[in-house]
Tab-separated table of C-alpha atoms and ligand atoms in Angstrom:
chain	number	residue	atom	x	y	z
A	16	MET	CA	83.436	120.051	157.091
A	17	PHE	CA	83.460	116.044	157.160
A	18	ARG	CA	81.086	113.927	156.384
A	19	LEU	CA	80.538	110.179	157.189
A	20	GLU	CA	78.260	107.610	155.191
A	21	ARG	CA	78.160	104.105	155.982
A	22	VAL	CA	81.626	104.501	157.484
A	23	LYS	CA	83.733	100.990	157.300
A	24	TYR	CA	87.190	100.423	158.561
A	25	ARG	CA	87.876	96.933	157.901
A	26	ASP	CA	85.553	95.111	161.486
A	27	ILE	CA	86.906	97.871	163.246
A	28	LEU	CA	85.253	100.998	162.774
A	29	ASP	CA	81.090	100.907	162.202
A	30	ILE	CA	79.420	104.518	161.439
A	31	HIS	CA	76.716	104.826	160.071
A	32	ALA	CA	75.851	108.694	159.341
A	33	LEU	CA	78.167	111.587	161.050
A	34	THR	CA	78.812	114.785	160.927
A	35	ILE	CA	81.515	117.266	162.018
A	36	PRO	CA	81.407	121.113	161.333
A	37	LYS	CA	83.608	123.037	160.265
A	38	ASP	CA	85.742	125.795	162.397
A	39	LYS	CA	84.524	124.315	165.541
A	40	VAL	CA	86.269	122.163	168.391
A	41	THR	CA	85.448	118.797	168.420
A	42	CYS	CA	86.353	116.050	171.179
A	43	VAL	CA	85.950	112.336	170.574
A	44	VAL	CA	85.791	110.062	173.522
A	45	GLY	CA	85.502	106.627	174.368
A	46	GLU	CA	87.507	103.855	176.483
A	47	SER	CA	90.667	102.579	174.961
A	48	GLY	CA	90.504	100.798	171.753
A	49	SER	CA	87.688	102.216	171.539
A	50	GLY	CA	89.136	103.907	167.348
A	51	LYS	CA	89.394	107.011	168.168
A	52	THR	CA	92.958	107.061	167.149
A	53	THR	CA	92.042	104.736	163.826
A	54	LEU	CA	88.515	107.758	163.401
A	55	LEU	CA	91.160	110.280	163.142
A	56	ARG	CA	93.309	108.865	160.161
A	57	LEU	CA	90.633	108.157	158.193
A	58	PHE	CA	90.811	111.875	158.629
A	59	ASN	CA	93.690	113.196	156.814
A	60	LYS	CA	93.626	109.786	154.756
A	61	MET	CA	96.904	107.759	156.106
A	62	ILE	CA	93.917	105.556	155.893
A	63	SER	CA	91.789	104.252	153.551
A	64	CYS	CA	88.071	103.347	154.716
A	65	THR	CA	86.758	99.808	153.102
A	66	GLU	CA	82.760	100.710	152.780
A	67	GLY	CA	81.498	103.935	152.477
A	68	GLU	CA	83.380	107.439	151.474
A	69	ILE	CA	83.521	110.704	153.691
A	70	TYR	CA	83.526	113.838	151.793
A	71	TYR	CA	86.005	116.987	153.346
A	72	ASN	CA	83.534	120.302	152.483
A	73	ASN	CA	81.689	118.029	149.935
A	74	ASN	CA	84.462	115.941	147.796
A	75	ALA	CA	85.192	112.255	148.467
A	76	ILE	CA	87.870	111.900	150.224
A	77	SER	CA	89.403	109.274	148.294
A	78	ALA	CA	89.172	111.701	145.765
A	79	ILE	CA	91.757	114.258	146.631
A	80	ASP	CA	95.257	114.141	146.369
A	81	SER	CA	96.565	112.619	149.847
A	82	ILE	CA	99.307	115.146	149.957
A	83	GLU	CA	97.664	118.535	149.756
A	84	LEU	CA	95.204	117.099	151.884
A	85	ARG	CA	97.074	115.621	154.395
A	86	ARG	CA	98.867	119.302	154.242
A	87	GLU	CA	95.886	121.058	154.774
A	88	ILE	CA	95.088	118.617	157.397
A	89	VAL	CA	97.586	117.850	159.806
A	90	MET	CA	97.139	115.297	162.653
A	91	LEU	CA	99.534	114.696	165.290
A	92	PRO	CA	99.956	110.960	166.221
A	93	GLN	CA	99.468	109.967	170.027
A	94	THR	CA	102.740	109.110	170.696
A	95	PRO	CA	104.678	112.308	170.121
A	96	THR	CA	108.012	111.741	166.988
A	97	ILE	CA	111.220	113.409	167.690
A	98	PHE	CA	113.750	113.472	164.361
A	99	THR	CA	117.129	113.729	164.867
A	100	GLY	CA	118.641	117.160	165.380
A	101	THR	CA	117.230	120.084	167.329
A	102	ILE	CA	114.318	121.367	168.853
A	103	ARG	CA	114.565	123.702	165.917
A	104	ASP	CA	115.080	121.279	163.457
A	105	ASN	CA	112.112	119.791	164.989
A	106	LEU	CA	110.264	122.555	164.423
A	107	LEU	CA	111.481	123.256	161.263
A	108	ILE	CA	110.811	120.253	159.647
A	109	GLY	CA	106.977	119.902	159.224
A	110	LEU	CA	107.083	123.547	157.138
A	111	LYS	CA	109.920	121.357	154.913
A	112	PHE	CA	107.535	117.911	155.013
A	113	SER	CA	105.193	120.000	153.621
A	114	GLU	CA	107.601	122.343	151.396
A	115	LYS	CA	106.363	125.750	153.031
A	116	PRO	CA	108.740	128.460	153.797
A	117	SER	CA	110.467	128.450	156.490
A	118	ILE	CA	110.242	131.316	159.687
A	119	ASN	CA	112.260	133.362	160.969
A	120	ASP	CA	113.457	132.512	165.182
A	121	GLU	CA	111.404	134.594	167.420
A	122	ARG	CA	108.819	133.254	165.666
A	123	LEU	CA	109.736	129.630	167.105
A	124	THR	CA	110.685	131.420	170.005
A	125	GLU	CA	106.558	132.371	170.371
A	126	ILE	CA	105.698	129.095	169.449
A	127	LEU	CA	107.231	127.208	172.941
A	128	LYS	CA	105.708	129.615	174.628
A	129	MET	CA	102.489	128.913	173.474
A	130	VAL	CA	102.932	124.957	174.675
A	131	SER	CA	105.404	125.774	177.537
A	132	LEU	CA	108.236	124.933	176.956
A	133	LYS	CA	110.859	126.547	178.155
A	134	LYS	CA	114.367	125.618	176.190
A	135	SER	CA	116.545	126.568	173.891
A	136	LEU	CA	115.847	126.572	170.614
A	137	GLU	CA	119.750	124.575	170.012
A	138	GLU	CA	118.571	121.974	172.770
A	139	ASN	CA	118.951	118.591	170.856
A	140	ALA	CA	115.499	117.216	171.008
A	141	GLU	CA	116.048	113.598	172.671
A	142	ASN	CA	117.191	113.967	175.638
A	143	LEU	CA	113.583	116.583	176.614
A	144	SER	CA	111.347	114.498	178.967
A	145	GLY	CA	107.277	112.593	177.262
A	146	GLY	CA	105.955	115.470	178.129
A	147	GLU	CA	108.034	117.966	176.753
A	148	LYS	CA	108.529	115.902	173.474
A	149	GLN	CA	104.917	116.195	173.364
A	150	ARG	CA	104.516	119.747	173.588
A	151	LEU	CA	107.017	120.045	170.587
A	152	ALA	CA	105.339	117.965	168.668
A	153	LEU	CA	102.219	120.040	168.996
A	154	GLY	CA	104.213	123.065	168.824
A	155	ARG	CA	105.539	121.350	165.331
A	156	VAL	CA	101.871	120.912	164.169
A	157	ILE	CA	100.705	124.411	165.591
A	158	LEU	CA	103.598	125.896	163.440
A	159	MET	CA	101.987	125.157	160.403
A	160	GLY	CA	98.948	126.898	161.025
A	161	PRO	CA	96.701	124.119	159.191
A	162	THR	CA	93.464	124.353	158.300
A	163	VAL	CA	92.086	121.011	160.683
A	164	LEU	CA	94.207	119.978	163.200
A	165	LEU	CA	93.871	116.534	163.965
A	166	LEU	CA	94.836	115.793	167.463
A	167	ASP	CA	95.422	112.909	168.931
A	168	GLU	CA	95.237	112.621	172.991
A	169	PRO	CA	98.008	116.058	172.962
A	170	SER	CA	98.122	115.990	176.446
A	171	SER	CA	98.156	112.582	177.458
A	172	SER	CA	101.822	113.500	179.018
A	173	LEU	CA	101.037	116.483	180.916
A	174	ASP	CA	100.130	117.620	184.600
A	175	GLU	CA	96.640	118.979	185.006
A	176	ASP	CA	98.288	122.906	185.318
A	177	THR	CA	100.368	122.243	181.653
A	178	GLU	CA	97.437	120.226	179.803
A	179	ARG	CA	94.427	123.216	180.477
A	180	ILE	CA	96.872	125.577	179.479
A	181	ILE	CA	97.560	125.072	176.190
A	182	ILE	CA	94.996	123.385	175.704
A	183	GLU	CA	92.756	126.555	176.163
A	184	GLN	CA	95.596	129.603	174.128
A	185	LEU	CA	95.162	126.804	171.205
A	186	VAL	CA	91.173	126.190	171.227
A	187	HIS	CA	91.589	130.419	171.705
A	188	CYS	CA	93.928	130.081	168.830
A	189	THR	CA	91.323	128.078	166.610
A	190	ARG	CA	88.630	130.006	166.868
A	191	GLN	CA	90.504	133.343	166.570
A	192	ASN	CA	91.520	132.336	162.986
A	193	GLY	CA	88.694	129.868	161.995
A	194	LYS	CA	90.311	126.842	161.903
A	195	SER	CA	88.685	123.553	162.849
A	196	LEU	CA	89.838	121.856	165.798
A	197	ILE	CA	89.159	117.421	166.139
A	198	MET	CA	91.154	116.172	168.980
A	199	ALA	CA	90.456	112.550	170.756
A	200	THR	CA	91.163	112.777	174.841
A	201	HIS	CA	90.502	110.887	177.607
A	202	SER	CA	89.568	113.836	179.653
A	203	LYS	CA	85.817	114.422	180.204
A	204	LYS	CA	86.980	117.474	181.308
A	205	ILE	CA	88.647	118.913	178.289
A	206	ALA	CA	85.778	117.365	175.821
A	207	GLN	CA	83.602	118.996	178.438
A	208	ASN	CA	84.757	122.658	178.745
A	209	TYR	CA	86.528	123.495	175.290
A	210	SER	CA	84.549	121.791	172.408
A	211	ASP	CA	81.650	122.897	170.588
A	212	THR	CA	81.114	119.198	169.843
A	213	ILE	CA	81.437	115.632	171.986
A	214	ILE	CA	81.255	112.231	170.258
A	215	GLU	CA	81.456	108.886	171.944
A	216	MET	CA	82.962	106.593	170.260
A	217	LYS	CA	82.398	102.751	171.571
A	218	ASN	CA	83.082	99.632	170.214
A	219	GLY	CA	84.189	101.248	166.713
A	220	LYS	CA	80.674	103.183	166.973
A	221	VAL	CA	79.727	106.355	167.139
A	222	VAL	CA	77.069	106.301	170.945
A	223	ASP	CA	76.477	110.017	171.013
A	224	THR	CA	76.416	113.257	170.054
A	225	ARG	CA	76.673	115.973	171.840
A	226	ARG	CA	76.592	119.619	171.135
A	227	ILE	CA	77.627	121.794	173.878
A	228	VAL	CA	75.573	125.008	174.374
A	229	ASP	CA	78.171	128.728	174.571
A	230	GLY	CA	77.217	128.946	178.529
B	13	MET	CA	152.871	79.285	130.284
B	14	ASP	CA	155.688	75.924	131.057
B	15	LYS	CA	157.421	78.245	134.303
B	16	VAL	CA	153.350	77.584	135.702
B	17	ILE	CA	153.683	74.067	138.059
B	18	ASP	CA	150.480	71.927	137.263
B	19	LEU	CA	150.093	70.182	140.321
B	20	GLN	CA	149.950	67.029	140.602
B	21	ILE	CA	147.386	65.174	142.160
B	22	TRP	CA	148.324	63.881	145.238
B	23	GLN	CA	150.054	67.642	145.787
B	24	LEU	CA	146.142	68.763	145.474
B	25	ALA	CA	145.333	65.845	147.905
B	26	ALA	CA	148.360	67.054	150.404
B	27	ALA	CA	145.840	70.478	150.298
B	28	TYR	CA	143.256	68.516	152.076
B	29	ILE	CA	144.887	69.035	155.140
B	30	PHE	CA	144.059	71.630	155.483
B	31	VAL	CA	140.780	70.480	155.921
B	32	GLY	CA	141.604	68.123	158.833
B	33	ILE	CA	143.387	70.355	160.989
B	34	LEU	CA	139.598	72.075	161.059
B	35	LEU	CA	138.525	69.418	161.651
B	36	PHE	CA	140.622	67.788	164.329
B	37	ILE	CA	140.976	71.771	165.486
B	38	VAL	CA	136.600	71.147	165.606
B	39	ARG	CA	136.542	67.445	166.841
B	40	LEU	CA	138.838	68.828	169.777
B	41	ARG	CA	136.436	71.035	171.177
B	42	GLY	CA	133.661	69.664	170.611
B	43	ILE	CA	132.157	72.227	168.197
B	44	PRO	CA	129.009	69.808	166.415
B	45	ARG	CA	130.283	71.092	162.682
B	46	GLU	CA	132.185	68.610	161.176
B	47	LYS	CA	129.202	67.667	159.193
B	48	GLU	CA	129.407	70.489	157.626
B	49	ILE	CA	132.587	71.439	156.672
B	50	ILE	CA	132.855	67.834	154.890
B	51	ILE	CA	130.197	68.372	153.073
B	52	SER	CA	131.406	72.253	152.075
B	53	SER	CA	134.555	70.777	151.314
B	54	ILE	CA	133.665	68.294	148.991
B	55	ARG	CA	130.597	70.699	147.379
B	56	MET	CA	133.395	73.426	146.508
B	57	THR	CA	135.418	70.451	145.341
B	58	LEU	CA	132.495	68.904	143.516
B	59	GLN	CA	131.670	72.658	142.062
B	60	LEU	CA	134.637	73.837	141.006
B	61	ILE	CA	135.868	70.737	138.625
B	62	LEU	CA	132.843	70.688	137.512
B	63	THR	CA	132.445	74.416	136.883
B	64	GLY	CA	136.179	73.365	135.455
B	65	TYR	CA	134.619	71.311	132.602
B	66	ILE	CA	132.105	73.718	132.139
B	67	LEU	CA	134.844	76.454	131.201
B	68	ILE	CA	136.370	73.824	129.292
B	69	TYR	CA	133.961	73.199	126.490
B	70	LEU	CA	132.780	76.816	126.639
B	71	PHE	CA	136.360	78.129	125.726
B	72	ASP	CA	136.233	75.753	123.085
B	73	ASN	CA	133.334	76.181	121.545
B	74	SER	CA	133.507	80.632	121.701
B	75	ASN	CA	130.128	81.142	120.517
B	76	PRO	CA	127.692	84.427	121.523
B	77	PHE	CA	123.977	82.639	122.902
B	78	LEU	CA	127.266	80.017	125.449
B	79	THR	CA	128.411	82.623	126.865
B	80	ILE	CA	124.984	85.226	127.166
B	81	LEU	CA	123.229	81.999	128.307
B	82	ALA	CA	126.141	80.558	130.508
B	83	VAL	CA	126.215	84.819	132.956
B	84	GLY	CA	122.121	84.746	132.689
B	85	ILE	CA	122.585	81.655	134.599
B	86	MET	CA	124.507	83.315	137.079
B	87	GLU	CA	122.021	86.368	137.171
B	88	ILE	CA	119.173	83.344	138.127
B	89	PHE	CA	121.567	82.081	141.160
B	90	ALA	CA	122.209	85.526	142.503
B	91	VAL	CA	119.132	86.655	142.703
B	92	HIS	CA	118.186	83.214	144.354
B	93	ASN	CA	120.663	83.708	147.148
B	94	ILE	CA	119.896	87.086	147.303
B	95	PHE	CA	116.255	85.251	148.329
B	96	LYS	CA	117.816	82.727	150.662
B	97	ARG	CA	120.453	84.784	152.165
B	98	VAL	CA	118.664	88.144	153.469
B	99	LYS	CA	116.618	87.010	156.668
B	100	VAL	CA	114.305	89.853	156.246
B	101	LYS	CA	110.708	88.535	154.827
B	102	LEU	CA	109.997	90.097	151.356
B	103	SER	CA	106.813	90.866	149.715
B	104	ASN	CA	106.521	89.995	145.796
B	105	LYS	CA	106.790	93.405	144.310
B	106	LEU	CA	110.199	93.465	146.265
B	107	LYS	CA	111.872	90.435	144.774
B	108	ILE	CA	111.120	91.877	141.100
B	109	ILE	CA	112.537	94.422	141.736
B	110	ILE	CA	115.468	92.853	143.542
B	111	ALA	CA	115.410	90.592	140.614
B	112	LEU	CA	115.299	93.606	137.824
B	113	SER	CA	118.018	96.042	139.313
B	114	MET	CA	120.639	92.733	139.458
B	115	VAL	CA	119.791	91.594	135.602
B	116	ALA	CA	119.762	95.697	134.638
B	117	GLY	CA	122.106	96.983	136.596
B	118	THR	CA	124.601	94.155	136.086
B	119	THR	CA	124.088	94.360	132.687
B	120	LEU	CA	124.542	97.142	131.932
B	121	SER	CA	128.050	97.663	133.183
B	122	LEU	CA	128.823	94.997	132.401
B	123	LEU	CA	128.499	95.496	128.168
B	124	PHE	CA	130.127	99.246	129.300
B	125	PHE	CA	133.155	97.592	130.977
B	126	ILE	CA	133.397	94.681	127.507
B	127	PHE	CA	132.956	97.678	124.743
B	128	VAL	CA	134.300	100.288	126.425
B	129	VAL	CA	137.223	99.351	128.440
B	130	ILE	CA	138.678	96.759	127.220
B	131	ASN	CA	136.996	97.184	123.796
B	132	LEU	CA	136.520	92.718	123.820
B	133	SER	CA	136.690	91.636	120.164
B	134	PRO	CA	134.622	89.112	119.243
B	135	TRP	CA	133.044	90.337	122.289
B	136	TYR	CA	131.802	88.274	123.476
B	137	ASP	CA	134.558	85.958	124.165
B	138	PRO	CA	134.074	83.504	127.376
B	139	ARG	CA	137.214	84.035	128.359
B	140	TYR	CA	136.816	87.769	129.426
B	141	PHE	CA	133.459	87.811	129.439
B	142	ILE	CA	132.517	84.804	131.475
B	143	PRO	CA	134.534	85.839	134.770
B	144	ILE	CA	134.361	89.280	134.145
B	145	GLY	CA	130.464	88.662	134.792
B	146	GLY	CA	131.022	86.601	136.612
B	147	MET	CA	132.582	89.176	139.097
B	148	LEU	CA	130.624	92.236	138.435
B	149	ILE	CA	127.092	89.973	139.535
B	150	GLY	CA	128.838	88.494	142.562
B	151	ASN	CA	130.070	92.037	144.063
B	152	SER	CA	126.434	93.367	142.782
B	153	MET	CA	125.000	90.483	144.507
B	154	THR	CA	126.783	90.966	147.757
B	155	GLY	CA	125.887	94.618	148.010
B	156	ILE	CA	122.237	94.150	146.999
B	157	SER	CA	121.803	91.571	149.913
B	158	LEU	CA	123.048	93.880	152.561
B	159	GLY	CA	120.744	96.749	150.949
B	160	VAL	CA	117.484	94.626	150.877
B	161	SER	CA	117.624	93.857	154.929
B	162	ARG	CA	118.459	97.314	155.998
B	163	LEU	CA	115.366	99.035	154.002
B	164	VAL	CA	112.907	96.542	154.958
B	165	GLU	CA	113.904	96.635	158.278
B	166	GLY	CA	114.110	100.370	158.554
B	167	MET	CA	110.453	99.960	156.726
B	168	THR	CA	109.276	98.883	159.832
B	169	ASP	CA	111.438	99.925	162.304
B	170	GLN	CA	111.510	103.031	161.523
B	171	LYS	CA	107.001	102.973	160.537
B	172	HIS	CA	106.533	105.023	163.501
B	173	LEU	CA	108.420	108.246	162.006
B	174	ILE	CA	107.730	107.601	158.538
B	175	GLU	CA	103.378	107.891	159.232
B	176	SER	CA	104.931	110.890	161.588
B	177	ALA	CA	106.031	111.965	158.119
B	178	LEU	CA	103.472	111.713	155.946
B	179	MET	CA	101.599	113.309	158.789
B	180	LEU	CA	102.926	116.068	158.251
B	181	GLY	CA	102.130	116.219	154.295
B	182	ALA	CA	105.669	114.710	153.308
B	183	THR	CA	105.502	112.740	150.498
B	184	SER	CA	106.624	108.670	150.047
B	185	LYS	CA	109.985	109.925	149.035
B	186	MET	CA	110.869	112.253	151.364
B	187	ALA	CA	109.104	110.133	154.530
B	188	SER	CA	112.208	107.622	153.590
B	189	LYS	CA	115.112	109.469	152.335
B	190	GLY	CA	116.787	108.302	155.421
B	191	ILE	CA	116.141	104.989	155.747
B	192	VAL	CA	116.985	105.036	151.746
B	193	ASP	CA	119.911	106.560	152.305
B	194	SER	CA	121.462	104.702	154.813
B	195	ALA	CA	120.253	101.408	152.766
B	196	PHE	CA	122.417	102.637	149.976
B	197	ASP	CA	124.910	103.429	152.133
B	198	SER	CA	125.271	99.964	153.992
B	199	ALA	CA	125.396	98.199	150.680
B	200	ILE	CA	127.992	99.794	148.530
B	201	LEU	CA	130.505	100.575	151.554
B	202	PRO	CA	131.877	96.670	151.076
B	203	THR	CA	133.048	97.502	148.059
B	204	ILE	CA	134.901	101.096	149.559
B	205	ASN	CA	136.653	99.247	151.752
B	206	SER	CA	137.626	96.426	149.907
B	207	MET	CA	139.027	99.062	147.209
B	208	VAL	CA	141.175	100.816	150.264
B	209	GLY	CA	142.587	97.503	150.910
B	210	MET	CA	143.491	96.155	147.708
B	211	GLY	CA	146.840	94.752	147.245
B	212	ILE	CA	148.109	95.437	150.088
B	213	VAL	CA	145.757	93.795	152.837
B	214	PHE	CA	144.938	91.105	150.415
B	215	LEU	CA	145.583	89.781	146.561
B	216	PRO	CA	142.124	89.812	145.168
B	217	GLY	CA	141.437	86.684	143.481
B	218	MET	CA	141.487	87.371	139.787
B	219	MET	CA	145.276	88.806	139.609
B	220	THR	CA	146.376	86.028	141.846
B	221	GLY	CA	145.370	84.033	139.200
B	222	GLN	CA	146.416	85.809	136.500
B	223	ILE	CA	150.117	85.937	138.004
B	224	LEU	CA	150.246	82.191	138.692
B	225	SER	CA	148.571	81.380	135.316
B	226	GLY	CA	151.796	83.561	133.906
B	227	THR	CA	150.689	86.888	133.396
B	228	SER	CA	153.022	89.970	134.674
B	229	PRO	CA	151.629	91.624	137.051
B	230	VAL	CA	151.632	95.071	135.491
B	231	THR	CA	149.214	93.528	133.425
B	232	ALA	CA	147.423	92.289	136.059
B	233	ILE	CA	147.269	94.860	137.947
B	234	GLU	CA	145.999	96.845	135.136
B	235	TYR	CA	142.867	94.679	134.432
B	236	GLN	CA	142.835	94.480	138.611
B	237	ILE	CA	142.428	97.944	138.749
B	238	ALA	CA	139.852	98.165	135.754
B	239	VAL	CA	137.690	95.284	137.151
B	240	MET	CA	137.509	96.743	140.530
B	241	LEU	CA	136.141	99.827	139.422
B	242	GLY	CA	134.022	98.012	137.057
B	243	ILE	CA	132.505	96.569	140.313
B	244	VAL	CA	131.803	99.571	141.848
B	245	GLY	CA	130.251	100.829	139.413
B	246	SER	CA	127.634	97.869	139.053
B	247	VAL	CA	127.145	97.182	142.807
B	248	ALA	CA	127.074	101.293	142.486
B	249	LEU	CA	124.439	101.006	140.102
B	250	THR	CA	121.920	97.916	140.527
B	251	VAL	CA	121.754	99.498	144.828
B	252	MET	CA	120.768	102.481	143.171
B	253	LEU	CA	118.107	100.929	141.246
B	254	PHE	CA	116.764	99.066	143.255
B	255	VAL	CA	116.872	101.647	146.559
B	256	GLN	CA	114.868	103.600	144.199
B	257	PHE	CA	112.447	101.587	143.477
B	258	GLY	CA	112.280	99.020	146.504
B	259	TYR	CA	111.052	101.620	148.506
B	260	LYS	CA	108.329	102.172	146.699
B	261	THR	CA	106.977	98.878	147.344
B	262	PHE	CA	105.919	99.954	151.052
B	263	PHE	CA	103.452	102.521	149.830
B	264	ASN	CA	99.955	102.733	147.985
B	265	GLU	CA	99.528	104.912	145.733
B	266	GLN	CA	97.403	106.969	148.180
B	267	HIS	CA	100.834	107.428	149.821
B	268	GLN	CA	99.809	105.601	152.794
B	269	LEU	CA	102.125	102.895	154.211
B	270	ASN	CA	101.502	98.882	153.726
B	271	ILE	CA	102.926	97.065	156.062
C	325	ATP	N1	95.927	98.391	162.055
C	325	ATP	C1	95.415	97.989	162.275
C	325	ATP	N2	95.428	96.049	162.392
C	325	ATP	C2	94.778	95.746	163.383
C	325	ATP	N3	93.842	96.356	164.480
C	325	ATP	C3	94.315	97.128	164.559
C	325	ATP	C4	94.897	98.883	163.577
C	325	ATP	N4	95.019	99.359	164.161
C	325	ATP	C5	94.073	99.053	165.302
C	325	ATP	N5	93.680	98.497	165.423
C	325	ATP	C6	92.280	98.040	166.929
C	325	ATP	O1	91.212	98.611	166.193
C	325	ATP	C7	90.958	99.433	167.250
C	325	ATP	C8	90.676	100.497	167.911
C	325	ATP	O2	91.838	101.084	167.569
C	325	ATP	P1	92.499	102.456	167.901
C	325	ATP	O3	93.598	102.837	168.247
C	325	ATP	O4	91.326	103.422	167.040
C	325	ATP	O5	91.815	102.897	169.536
C	325	ATP	P2	91.322	104.270	169.971
C	325	ATP	O6	90.178	104.433	170.482
C	325	ATP	O7	91.950	104.937	169.657
C	325	ATP	O8	92.050	103.762	172.142
C	325	ATP	P3	92.978	104.640	172.747
C	325	ATP	O9	92.726	105.062	173.386
C	325	ATP	O10	93.724	102.893	173.546
C	325	ATP	O11	94.230	105.452	172.264
C	325	ATP	C9	91.564	98.640	169.003
C	325	ATP	O12	91.054	96.981	169.210
C	325	ATP	C10	93.014	97.753	168.367
C	325	ATP	O13	93.773	96.616	168.495
C	326	MG	MG1	94.188	105.884	170.081
């Protein structure tokens, strides 16, 4: 799905060749500062590589309209963003920005359940805890049903149980709907248990690509 | 005109006692501002005397080119003043947008005012053209200065929010709407507020001048109302132009934030 050819981003990232398969779960691991976030940002064109080219379904990414691309490849940033307003407003804002039709409260409540957020839709989103904000932001991007979901450490402020439940559902959902999921994570466990491919990064380079065989 | 009390030199000199009082207080309290006070009093005096002579010359030699030149110089000073006054760092692109919005917005409003509202003849009569131009330019300058600060600060402080919106598929216009609106709002608010206080809290300079020089208060008020509305229009137009084009300088053609 993604193919990188001699990609460089300033002096931060240097990837000679990398392929990310379609309809799979891919985890990007590596120590802090190794370039995980930078890599994800390249995929939805929040930044453009300074050298080389990235292909998305065999089309050069530089030639694809950024807005259209980002409506298909949605990214959840590392620090969750909360917009002023209620939980409902925060869930719906993704659909609004991407000019997709709005949806009813029933579906919104389902999403809240999926990210284990036991709150009412009317509640002011600014009062949520760090972990709750993270789950709300996650719910927002799941709701948009993108073809490719880029998650930058989606569970960094969650406890182990909540993390496991949410990621499990998310992965299940992705596989069921034939979508792709690319996730940067610190958790070796998550990477090992849920991904089809693990990409390991170090100092802006890919040092290992492992395919996990179903078992 | 014979009602006007022409000030004698010694009377004018007496008015400088006010500065003396200020200097006295400042010295008493040990505030190190004496130099600035003296320099600004002298500058004010010299600048006004100079302007007085220039205006006498312009009024005696009523000529469209000189009039336009005078307004053009005011325009340049105003733009320069905005660059100096705004504390944040400005990109070259943004500076160009500031200058263009100032010139386009104030010129359009001034022409509308001269040709439609007061239907001046000849249109370049410096007695009207120059002071009215000055008021539109001065107020638009204040408005844009506020708008610029708010826009640049908003873009840098809320970078994270804008990026998140972009990641959700927003266009750069959608992503910066909140910041653009608040910049516009804070830029025109002082002008709107000054309409509320008009005539009650203070008599605006132009009206005071006209009344002092013997114009009937009714005429002075008519002019003041027209000028105030002209100022509102000019400020709104310049600031609108500025924010509409200004926010775009923060993005590249790939809808990426370039700060
Ligand atoms: N805009 C930028 N300007 C300069 N340096 C940057 C910029 N963005 C990232 N970097 C640098 O690039 C390197 C990789 O950053 P990146 O955010 O991709 O790391 P990461 O793997 O996501 O780390 P973490 O696990 O801490 O989130 C870091 O050293 C960072 O300081
Ligand atoms: Mg990161």
